[in-house]
Amino acid sequence: MKSYEVNFDGLVGPTHNYGGLSYGNVASQSNSQQGSNPKEAALQGLAKMKALMDMGFQQGVLAPQERPDVAALRKLGFAGTDAQVIQLAAKQAMPLLVASCSASSMWVANAATVSPSADTADGRVHFTAANLNCKYHRSIEHPTTSRVLGAMFADQKHFAHHAALPAVAQFGDEGAANHTRFCRDYGQAGVEFFVFGRSAFDTRYPAPQKYPARQTLEASQAVARLHGLSEEGVVYAQQNPSVIDQGVFHNDVIAVGNGEVLFYHEDAFLETEKMLAELQGKLGRRGGNFQSICVPRAQVTVEDAVRSYLFNSQLLSRVDGSMLLIVPEECRGNERVWQYLQSLTSSGGLIREVKVFDLKQSMQNGGGPACLRLRVALNETELAAVNPGVIMTAPLYDTLTQWVGKHYRDRLCESDLADPQLLLECRTALDELTQILKLGAVYPFQIN
Ligand code: SUG
């Protein structure tokens, strides 16, 4: 049976703004308070989805969330009508209003960890929503994320959904941003590679000194247990704490994998040789030939990687077996990175082509091409069981482009977030979107 990697991209929500909310994420911190353009952000994301679809890849779309999250503000003690809740928060605790307005659910690589059916004990595709509990603005995403994923992958014969892990830092889980799957073919049993930043319960593991390590070993292990993965199908590795301290807040900022290939920076991991040997052995026993491409620090520094997002790229398999790298425009803007990419594609190796996308609106918050997509490997039967409303087609692209044009503002700054009208705009847009994507009642609000 045929199988595919389907990329579900997060649609940028109408409140996209630069809140400076993510300590440890260099772009988020350095662009804090800048004016944003939600319309442009959404259109840039849609253009990437359309381009991948046009290239023949399977592409889907994941809906944004209601923001500001008035229900979350109510839990923090702001009361009254929705408009009063927003105005009170603006007056008394602007940072909390800003956090409750973030469109951060667009970075769906953090929505969940997904294990394909070929890897799981019960032969279903498993999803665990990420608790994202390192940052308040992201920790409020998972209840809606679970409902949206449930509406997209509803058939219980094929899809199993797990609630987010306990909402404490010891089980900090950032989803697929720290998870990669290696396989010979998407439909065959593969090796799932979990990368953690620290251990919460075992003090022998080192930890970063400056910035938080968002993913714990114990969270990764819990996800592997929930999904029914076998020991032979899992490899754990620790991120180098010093790169976290240089702004590598997720592993997908310094490594990306696909098929049998891992593309990574020399400084990305601890005990790299041991990890590579384990990946090679385990994938080998599953019929695969593990290959790694190490980018030396002498050619590309960690700082280059963090600024250009070279590794936050999408590594895609083409029909002839070679690979294509989807990178953000910022890679072209960095001389060393661009030179490296030229030499990579002309070397006759596996990665033959680089395609560049302008994702500046998302990049300025630390979200590149790979952050914007959730990969779900599916066989033909499973793909047919996905809610067809969320699969990208040329007409859906046109409809969504018009929908963005109708509902999104082209400028947003902090003071706009205090305007209750923004909530109404968001609700009206999402109400229409649930019909376009045939999602049903995934949002808790009601339009009066
Ligand atoms: O969690 N930025 C996101 C970026 C997530 C990128 N995802 C991956 N690497 N997979 C984060 O730090 C910034 C929001 C703000 O500052 O307004 C933010 O949440």
Coordinates of C-alpha atoms and ligand atoms in Angstrom, one line a residue:
M1 CA 0.0 0.0 0.0
K2 CA 1.2 3.5 -0.8
S3 CA 2.2 5.8 2.1
Y4 CA 2.9 9.5 2.4
E5 CA 4.3 12.1 4.7
V6 CA 1.5 14.7 4.9
N7 CA 2.5 18.2 6.1
F8 CA -0.3 19.9 8.0
D9 CA 0.6 23.6 8.2
G10 CA -0.7 26.0 10.8
L11 CA -2.8 28.8 9.4
V12 CA -1.6 32.0 11.1
G13 CA -4.4 33.5 13.2
P14 CA -5.8 37.1 13.0
T15 CA -4.0 38.3 16.1
H16 CA -0.4 37.5 15.0
N17 CA 1.8 40.0 16.9
Y18 CA 5.3 40.4 18.4
G19 CA 4.8 40.1 22.1
G20 CA 8.4 39.2 23.2
L21 CA 6.9 36.3 25.0
S22 CA 9.5 33.6 24.5
Y23 CA 12.6 33.9 26.8
G24 CA 15.3 31.9 25.1
N25 CA 14.0 32.4 21.6
V26 CA 16.2 35.1 20.2
A27 CA 13.9 36.3 17.4
S28 CA 10.9 36.6 19.7
Q29 CA 12.9 38.7 22.2
S30 CA 14.6 40.9 19.7
N31 CA 11.4 41.8 17.8
S32 CA 9.3 42.5 20.8
Q33 CA 6.8 45.4 20.4
Q34 CA 7.3 45.7 16.6
G35 CA 4.2 46.2 14.5
S36 CA 3.0 43.0 12.8
N37 CA 1.1 42.3 9.7
P38 CA -1.3 39.3 10.3
K39 CA -2.6 39.4 6.8
E40 CA 0.8 39.1 5.3
A41 CA 1.8 36.4 7.8
A42 CA -1.2 34.2 6.9
L43 CA -0.6 34.8 3.1
Q44 CA 3.1 33.9 3.4
G45 CA 2.1 30.6 5.1
L46 CA -0.6 29.8 2.6
A47 CA 1.9 30.5 -0.3
K48 CA 4.2 27.8 1.2
M49 CA 1.4 25.3 1.5
K50 CA 0.3 26.0 -2.1
A51 CA 3.8 25.7 -3.4
L52 CA 4.3 22.3 -1.8
M53 CA 1.0 21.1 -3.1
D54 CA 1.9 22.2 -6.6
M55 CA 5.2 20.3 -6.3
G56 CA 3.1 17.1 -5.7
F57 CA 3.4 16.8 -1.9
Q58 CA 0.4 16.0 0.2
Q59 CA -0.5 19.1 2.1
G60 CA -3.1 19.9 4.8
V61 CA -4.0 22.8 7.0
L62 CA -4.5 23.2 10.7
A63 CA -6.8 25.8 12.0
P64 CA -5.8 28.7 14.3
Q65 CA -7.3 29.4 17.7
E66 CA -9.6 32.0 19.3
R67 CA -7.6 35.0 20.6
P68 CA -7.6 36.8 22.9
D69 CA -8.4 33.8 25.0
V70 CA -11.0 35.4 27.2
A71 CA -11.7 32.1 29.0
A72 CA -8.0 32.0 30.0
L73 CA -8.2 35.6 31.3
R74 CA -11.3 34.7 33.3
K75 CA -9.3 32.0 35.0
L76 CA -6.8 34.6 36.1
G77 CA -9.6 36.6 37.8
F78 CA -10.7 39.1 35.1
A79 CA -14.5 39.3 35.2
G80 CA -17.5 40.9 33.4
T81 CA -18.5 40.8 29.8
D82 CA -15.9 39.7 27.3
A83 CA -15.2 43.3 26.4
Q84 CA -14.8 44.2 30.1
V85 CA -12.4 41.2 30.6
I86 CA -10.2 42.5 27.8
Q87 CA -10.3 46.1 29.0
L88 CA -9.6 45.2 32.6
A89 CA -6.6 43.0 31.6
A90 CA -5.3 45.8 29.4
K91 CA -5.5 48.3 32.3
Q92 CA -4.2 46.0 35.1
A93 CA -1.9 43.5 33.5
M94 CA -1.0 44.2 29.9
P95 CA 1.5 41.4 29.6
L96 CA -1.2 38.9 30.4
L97 CA -3.4 40.3 27.7
V98 CA -0.6 40.2 25.3
A99 CA 0.1 36.5 26.2
S100 CA -3.6 35.7 25.8
C101 CA -3.6 37.3 22.3
S102 CA -0.6 35.3 20.9
A103 CA -1.3 33.5 17.6
S104 CA 1.5 31.0 18.6
S105 CA -0.7 28.0 17.7
M106 CA 0.5 28.6 14.1
W107 CA 3.7 26.8 15.0
V108 CA 2.1 23.4 14.8
A109 CA 5.4 21.5 15.0
N110 CA 4.6 22.1 18.7
A111 CA 1.0 21.0 18.5
A112 CA 1.6 17.3 19.1
T113 CA 3.9 14.3 18.8
V114 CA 2.7 11.9 16.1
S115 CA 3.6 8.3 15.7
P116 CA 2.6 6.5 12.5
S117 CA 0.7 3.3 12.6
A118 CA 3.6 1.2 11.4
D119 CA 5.4 2.0 14.7
T120 CA 2.7 1.6 17.3
A121 CA 1.5 -1.5 19.2
D122 CA -2.1 -1.2 18.2
G123 CA -1.5 -0.3 14.6
R124 CA -3.2 3.1 14.8
V125 CA -1.7 6.6 14.3
H126 CA -1.1 8.1 17.7
F127 CA -1.2 11.8 18.7
T128 CA -0.2 13.4 22.0
A129 CA -1.0 17.1 22.3
A130 CA 2.0 19.0 23.6
N131 CA 1.4 20.7 27.0
L132 CA 3.9 23.5 26.0
N133 CA 4.1 24.4 29.7
C134 CA 7.3 26.3 29.5
K135 CA 5.5 29.4 28.4
Y136 CA 2.2 30.6 29.6
H137 CA 1.0 31.8 26.2
R138 CA 1.7 28.4 24.7
S139 CA 0.4 26.4 27.6
I140 CA -3.2 27.5 26.8
E141 CA -3.1 26.0 23.3
H142 CA -3.5 22.3 24.0
P143 CA -7.2 22.0 24.8
T144 CA -8.2 23.5 21.5
T145 CA -5.4 21.8 19.7
S146 CA -6.8 18.5 20.9
R147 CA -10.3 19.4 19.6
V148 CA -9.0 20.5 16.3
L149 CA -6.8 17.3 15.8
G150 CA -9.8 15.2 17.0
A151 CA -12.0 16.8 14.2
M152 CA -9.3 16.3 11.6
F153 CA -8.4 12.7 12.5
A154 CA -11.8 11.5 13.9
D155 CA -11.9 7.9 12.8
Q156 CA -11.0 5.9 16.0
K157 CA -10.3 2.8 13.9
H158 CA -7.2 4.6 12.6
F159 CA -6.4 7.4 14.9
A160 CA -5.8 7.5 18.7
H161 CA -5.6 10.8 20.6
H162 CA -3.9 11.3 24.0
A163 CA -4.4 14.3 26.2
A164 CA -1.4 16.5 27.0
L165 CA 1.0 15.3 29.7
P166 CA 0.7 16.7 33.3
A167 CA 1.1 20.5 33.2
V168 CA 4.3 20.8 35.2
A169 CA 7.8 21.6 34.0
Q170 CA 9.0 18.1 34.9
F171 CA 6.9 16.9 32.0
G172 CA 7.6 19.8 29.7
D173 CA 6.6 18.6 26.2
E174 CA 7.0 20.6 23.0
G175 CA 5.7 18.0 20.6
A176 CA 7.2 17.2 17.2
A177 CA 9.8 20.0 17.4
N178 CA 11.9 17.6 19.4
H179 CA 10.9 14.4 17.5
T180 CA 12.0 13.0 14.2
R181 CA 11.2 9.7 12.6
F182 CA 13.6 7.7 10.4
C183 CA 12.3 5.1 8.1
R184 CA 13.1 3.3 4.8
D185 CA 9.6 4.0 3.6
Y186 CA 6.8 6.0 5.4
G187 CA 4.6 2.9 5.6
Q188 CA 7.3 0.7 7.2
A189 CA 8.2 0.5 10.9
G190 CA 10.8 3.2 11.6
V191 CA 12.9 4.6 14.4
E192 CA 11.5 7.5 16.4
F193 CA 14.1 9.9 17.6
F194 CA 13.3 11.9 20.8
V195 CA 15.6 14.8 21.7
F196 CA 15.3 16.3 25.2
G197 CA 16.9 19.3 26.8
R198 CA 17.2 18.0 30.4
S199 CA 16.1 15.3 32.7
A200 CA 13.7 16.4 35.5
F201 CA 14.2 13.4 37.8
D202 CA 17.9 12.4 37.2
T203 CA 20.4 15.0 38.3
R204 CA 23.3 13.3 36.4
Y205 CA 22.2 14.9 33.2
P206 CA 23.7 18.3 32.5
A207 CA 21.3 21.3 31.9
P208 CA 21.6 24.7 30.3
Q209 CA 22.7 27.6 32.5
K210 CA 20.9 30.5 30.9
Y211 CA 17.8 29.6 28.9
P212 CA 15.2 27.0 29.8
A213 CA 15.4 23.5 28.4
R214 CA 11.7 23.1 27.4
Q215 CA 11.6 19.3 26.7
T216 CA 12.3 16.7 29.4
L217 CA 13.5 13.2 29.0
E218 CA 10.6 12.0 31.1
A219 CA 8.1 13.7 28.9
S220 CA 9.6 12.1 25.8
Q221 CA 9.5 8.7 27.5
A222 CA 5.9 9.1 28.5
V223 CA 4.9 9.9 24.9
A224 CA 6.7 6.8 23.7
R225 CA 4.9 4.7 26.2
L226 CA 1.5 6.2 25.4
H227 CA 2.0 5.6 21.7
G228 CA 3.0 1.9 22.3
L229 CA 6.5 2.3 20.7
S230 CA 8.9 -0.6 21.1
E231 CA 12.3 -0.2 22.6
E232 CA 13.8 -1.2 19.3
G233 CA 12.0 1.6 17.6
V234 CA 13.1 4.5 19.8
V235 CA 16.3 6.4 20.3
Y236 CA 16.7 9.2 22.9
A237 CA 19.4 11.9 22.7
Q238 CA 20.2 15.0 24.7
Q239 CA 20.5 18.4 23.2
N240 CA 23.9 20.0 23.8
P241 CA 23.0 22.4 26.8
S242 CA 25.4 25.0 25.4
V243 CA 23.4 25.4 22.2
I244 CA 20.2 25.9 24.2
D245 CA 22.0 28.8 25.9
Q246 CA 22.7 30.2 22.4
G247 CA 19.1 30.3 21.4
V248 CA 18.3 26.7 20.2
F249 CA 15.1 26.4 22.2
H250 CA 13.9 23.4 20.2
N251 CA 15.9 20.7 18.5
D252 CA 14.3 21.6 15.1
V253 CA 16.4 24.8 15.2
I254 CA 19.6 22.8 14.9
A255 CA 18.7 19.4 13.2
V256 CA 16.1 18.0 10.8
G257 CA 15.5 14.5 9.6
N258 CA 13.5 12.7 6.9
G259 CA 13.5 9.1 5.5
E260 CA 16.9 7.7 6.3
V261 CA 18.7 11.0 6.6
L262 CA 19.6 13.2 9.6
F263 CA 20.9 16.7 8.7
Y264 CA 22.4 18.3 11.8
H265 CA 24.9 20.8 13.2
E266 CA 28.2 19.5 14.7
D267 CA 27.3 21.0 18.1
A268 CA 23.6 19.9 18.2
F269 CA 23.8 16.9 20.6
L270 CA 25.7 15.4 23.5
E271 CA 27.4 12.0 22.8
T272 CA 26.8 12.3 19.1
E273 CA 28.8 9.3 18.0
K274 CA 26.9 7.0 20.4
M275 CA 23.6 8.4 19.2
L276 CA 24.5 8.0 15.5
A277 CA 25.6 4.4 16.1
E278 CA 22.3 3.6 17.9
L279 CA 20.3 5.2 15.1
Q280 CA 22.3 3.3 12.5
G281 CA 21.9 -0.1 14.3
K282 CA 18.1 0.3 15.0
L283 CA 17.2 1.6 11.6
G284 CA 19.4 -1.1 10.0
R285 CA 17.4 -3.8 11.9
R286 CA 14.3 -2.3 10.3
G287 CA 15.8 -2.6 6.8
G288 CA 17.0 1.0 6.5
N289 CA 20.3 2.6 5.8
F290 CA 20.8 5.5 8.2
Q291 CA 22.8 8.4 6.7
S292 CA 23.8 11.6 8.4
I293 CA 25.0 14.9 7.1
C294 CA 26.9 16.9 9.7
V295 CA 27.3 20.7 9.2
P296 CA 30.7 21.6 10.7
R297 CA 30.9 24.6 13.0
A298 CA 33.9 25.8 10.9
Q299 CA 31.5 26.5 8.1
V300 CA 28.3 27.4 9.9
T301 CA 28.3 28.6 13.5
V302 CA 25.6 28.0 16.0
E303 CA 24.8 31.7 15.8
D304 CA 24.5 31.4 12.0
A305 CA 22.1 28.5 12.5
V306 CA 20.0 30.5 15.0
R307 CA 19.8 33.6 12.8
S308 CA 19.3 31.9 9.5
Y309 CA 17.2 28.9 10.6
L310 CA 19.1 26.7 8.2
F311 CA 18.0 23.6 10.1
N312 CA 14.4 24.7 10.6
S313 CA 14.0 23.6 7.1
Q314 CA 11.7 21.0 5.6
L315 CA 13.7 18.0 4.2
L316 CA 11.4 16.4 1.6
S317 CA 11.8 13.2 -0.5
R318 CA 11.4 13.6 -4.2
V319 CA 10.1 10.8 -6.4
D320 CA 13.5 10.0 -7.7
G321 CA 14.7 9.4 -4.1
S322 CA 16.8 12.6 -3.8
M323 CA 15.9 15.3 -1.4
L324 CA 14.8 18.9 -1.4
L325 CA 15.3 21.4 1.4
I326 CA 12.8 24.2 2.0
V327 CA 14.5 27.1 3.7
P328 CA 13.5 30.6 4.8
E329 CA 14.8 33.7 3.0
E330 CA 17.0 34.4 5.9
C331 CA 19.4 31.6 4.7
R332 CA 20.0 33.5 1.5
G333 CA 20.8 36.6 3.6
N334 CA 23.6 34.8 5.5
E335 CA 26.7 34.5 3.4
R336 CA 28.2 31.5 5.1
V337 CA 24.9 29.6 5.2
W338 CA 24.2 30.4 1.6
Q339 CA 27.6 29.3 0.5
Y340 CA 27.3 26.1 2.5
L341 CA 23.9 25.4 0.8
Q342 CA 25.5 25.9 -2.7
S343 CA 28.2 23.5 -1.9
L344 CA 25.8 21.0 -0.4
T345 CA 23.5 20.9 -3.5
S346 CA 26.4 20.8 -6.0
S347 CA 28.3 18.0 -4.1
G348 CA 26.3 15.2 -5.7
G349 CA 24.9 14.1 -2.4
L350 CA 21.3 13.3 -1.4
I351 CA 20.2 16.9 -1.0
R352 CA 20.0 18.2 -4.6
E353 CA 17.8 21.3 -4.4
V354 CA 17.1 24.2 -2.1
K355 CA 13.9 26.2 -2.3
V356 CA 13.6 29.6 -0.6
F357 CA 10.4 31.0 1.0
D358 CA 9.6 34.4 2.5
L359 CA 8.2 33.7 5.9
K360 CA 9.5 36.8 7.5
Q361 CA 6.3 37.5 9.6
S362 CA 6.6 34.2 11.3
M363 CA 10.4 34.1 11.4
Q364 CA 10.5 37.4 13.4
N365 CA 8.9 35.4 16.2
G366 CA 11.3 32.4 15.8
G367 CA 9.1 30.3 13.5
G368 CA 10.6 28.9 10.3
P369 CA 9.3 26.5 7.6
A370 CA 9.6 23.5 9.9
C371 CA 7.9 25.1 12.9
L372 CA 4.9 25.8 10.7
R373 CA 4.2 22.2 9.8
L374 CA 3.1 19.0 11.6
R375 CA 4.2 15.9 9.8
V376 CA 1.8 12.9 9.8
A377 CA 2.9 9.8 7.9
L378 CA -0.2 8.0 6.6
N379 CA -1.0 5.1 4.4
E380 CA -3.6 5.4 1.7
T381 CA -6.4 4.0 3.8
E382 CA -5.6 6.4 6.7
L383 CA -5.3 9.4 4.3
A384 CA -8.7 8.6 3.0
A385 CA -10.0 8.6 6.6
V386 CA -8.7 12.2 7.3
N387 CA -11.4 14.9 7.3
P388 CA -11.2 15.9 3.6
G389 CA -12.0 19.5 4.5
V390 CA -8.5 20.1 5.8
I391 CA -6.6 18.7 2.8
M392 CA -5.2 21.5 0.6
T393 CA -6.5 21.8 -2.9
A394 CA -6.3 24.7 -5.4
P395 CA -9.9 25.7 -4.7
L396 CA -9.3 25.6 -0.9
Y397 CA -6.2 27.7 -1.3
D398 CA -8.3 30.3 -3.2
T399 CA -11.0 30.2 -0.6
L400 CA -8.5 30.6 2.3
T401 CA -6.7 33.5 0.5
Q402 CA -10.0 35.3 0.1
W403 CA -11.0 34.5 3.7
V404 CA -7.7 36.1 4.9
G405 CA -8.3 39.1 2.7
K406 CA -11.8 39.6 4.2
H407 CA -11.0 39.1 7.9
Y408 CA -7.4 40.0 8.6
R409 CA -5.8 43.3 9.5
D410 CA -2.6 44.4 7.8
R411 CA -1.2 46.1 10.9
L412 CA -1.4 45.2 14.5
C413 CA 0.5 46.8 17.5
E414 CA 0.2 46.3 21.2
S415 CA -2.4 48.9 21.8
D416 CA -4.7 47.3 19.2
L417 CA -4.9 44.2 21.4
A418 CA -7.0 46.1 24.0
D419 CA -9.7 46.7 21.4
P420 CA -12.6 44.2 22.0
Q421 CA -13.5 44.5 18.3
L422 CA -10.4 42.3 17.6
L423 CA -12.0 39.4 19.5
L424 CA -15.2 39.8 17.4
E425 CA -13.2 39.9 14.2
C426 CA -11.4 36.7 15.3
R427 CA -14.6 34.9 16.2
T428 CA -16.4 35.9 13.0
A429 CA -13.4 34.7 11.0
L430 CA -13.1 31.4 12.9
D431 CA -16.8 30.7 12.7
E432 CA -16.6 30.9 8.9
L433 CA -13.4 28.9 8.9
T434 CA -15.0 25.9 10.7
Q435 CA -17.4 25.7 7.8
I436 CA -14.7 26.0 5.2
L437 CA -12.6 23.3 6.8
K438 CA -15.7 21.3 7.9
L439 CA -14.4 21.1 11.5
G440 CA -17.6 21.2 13.4
A441 CA -17.7 22.7 16.9
V442 CA -14.1 22.9 17.8
Y443 CA -14.1 26.4 19.4
P444 CA -15.8 27.1 22.7
F445 CA -17.2 30.6 21.7
Q446 CA -20.7 31.5 20.5
I447 CA -21.3 34.3 18.1
N448 CA -24.2 36.4 19.5
Ligands
SUG1 O1 7.5 28.7 21.2 N1 7.5 31.8 19.4 C1 7.4 30.3 19.4 C2 8.2 29.8 18.2 C3 8.0 28.3 18.0 C4 8.9 27.7 17.0 N2 8.6 26.4 16.9 C5 9.5 25.5 16.6 N3 10.8 25.7 16.7 N4 9.1 24.3 16.3 C6 8.0 29.7 20.7 O2 9.0 30.3 21.2 C7 6.9 34.0 20.2 C8 5.6 34.7 20.4 C9 5.8 36.2 20.7 O3 6.9 36.5 21.3 O4 4.9 37.0 20.4 C10 6.7 32.5 20.2 O5 5.9 32.0 20.9

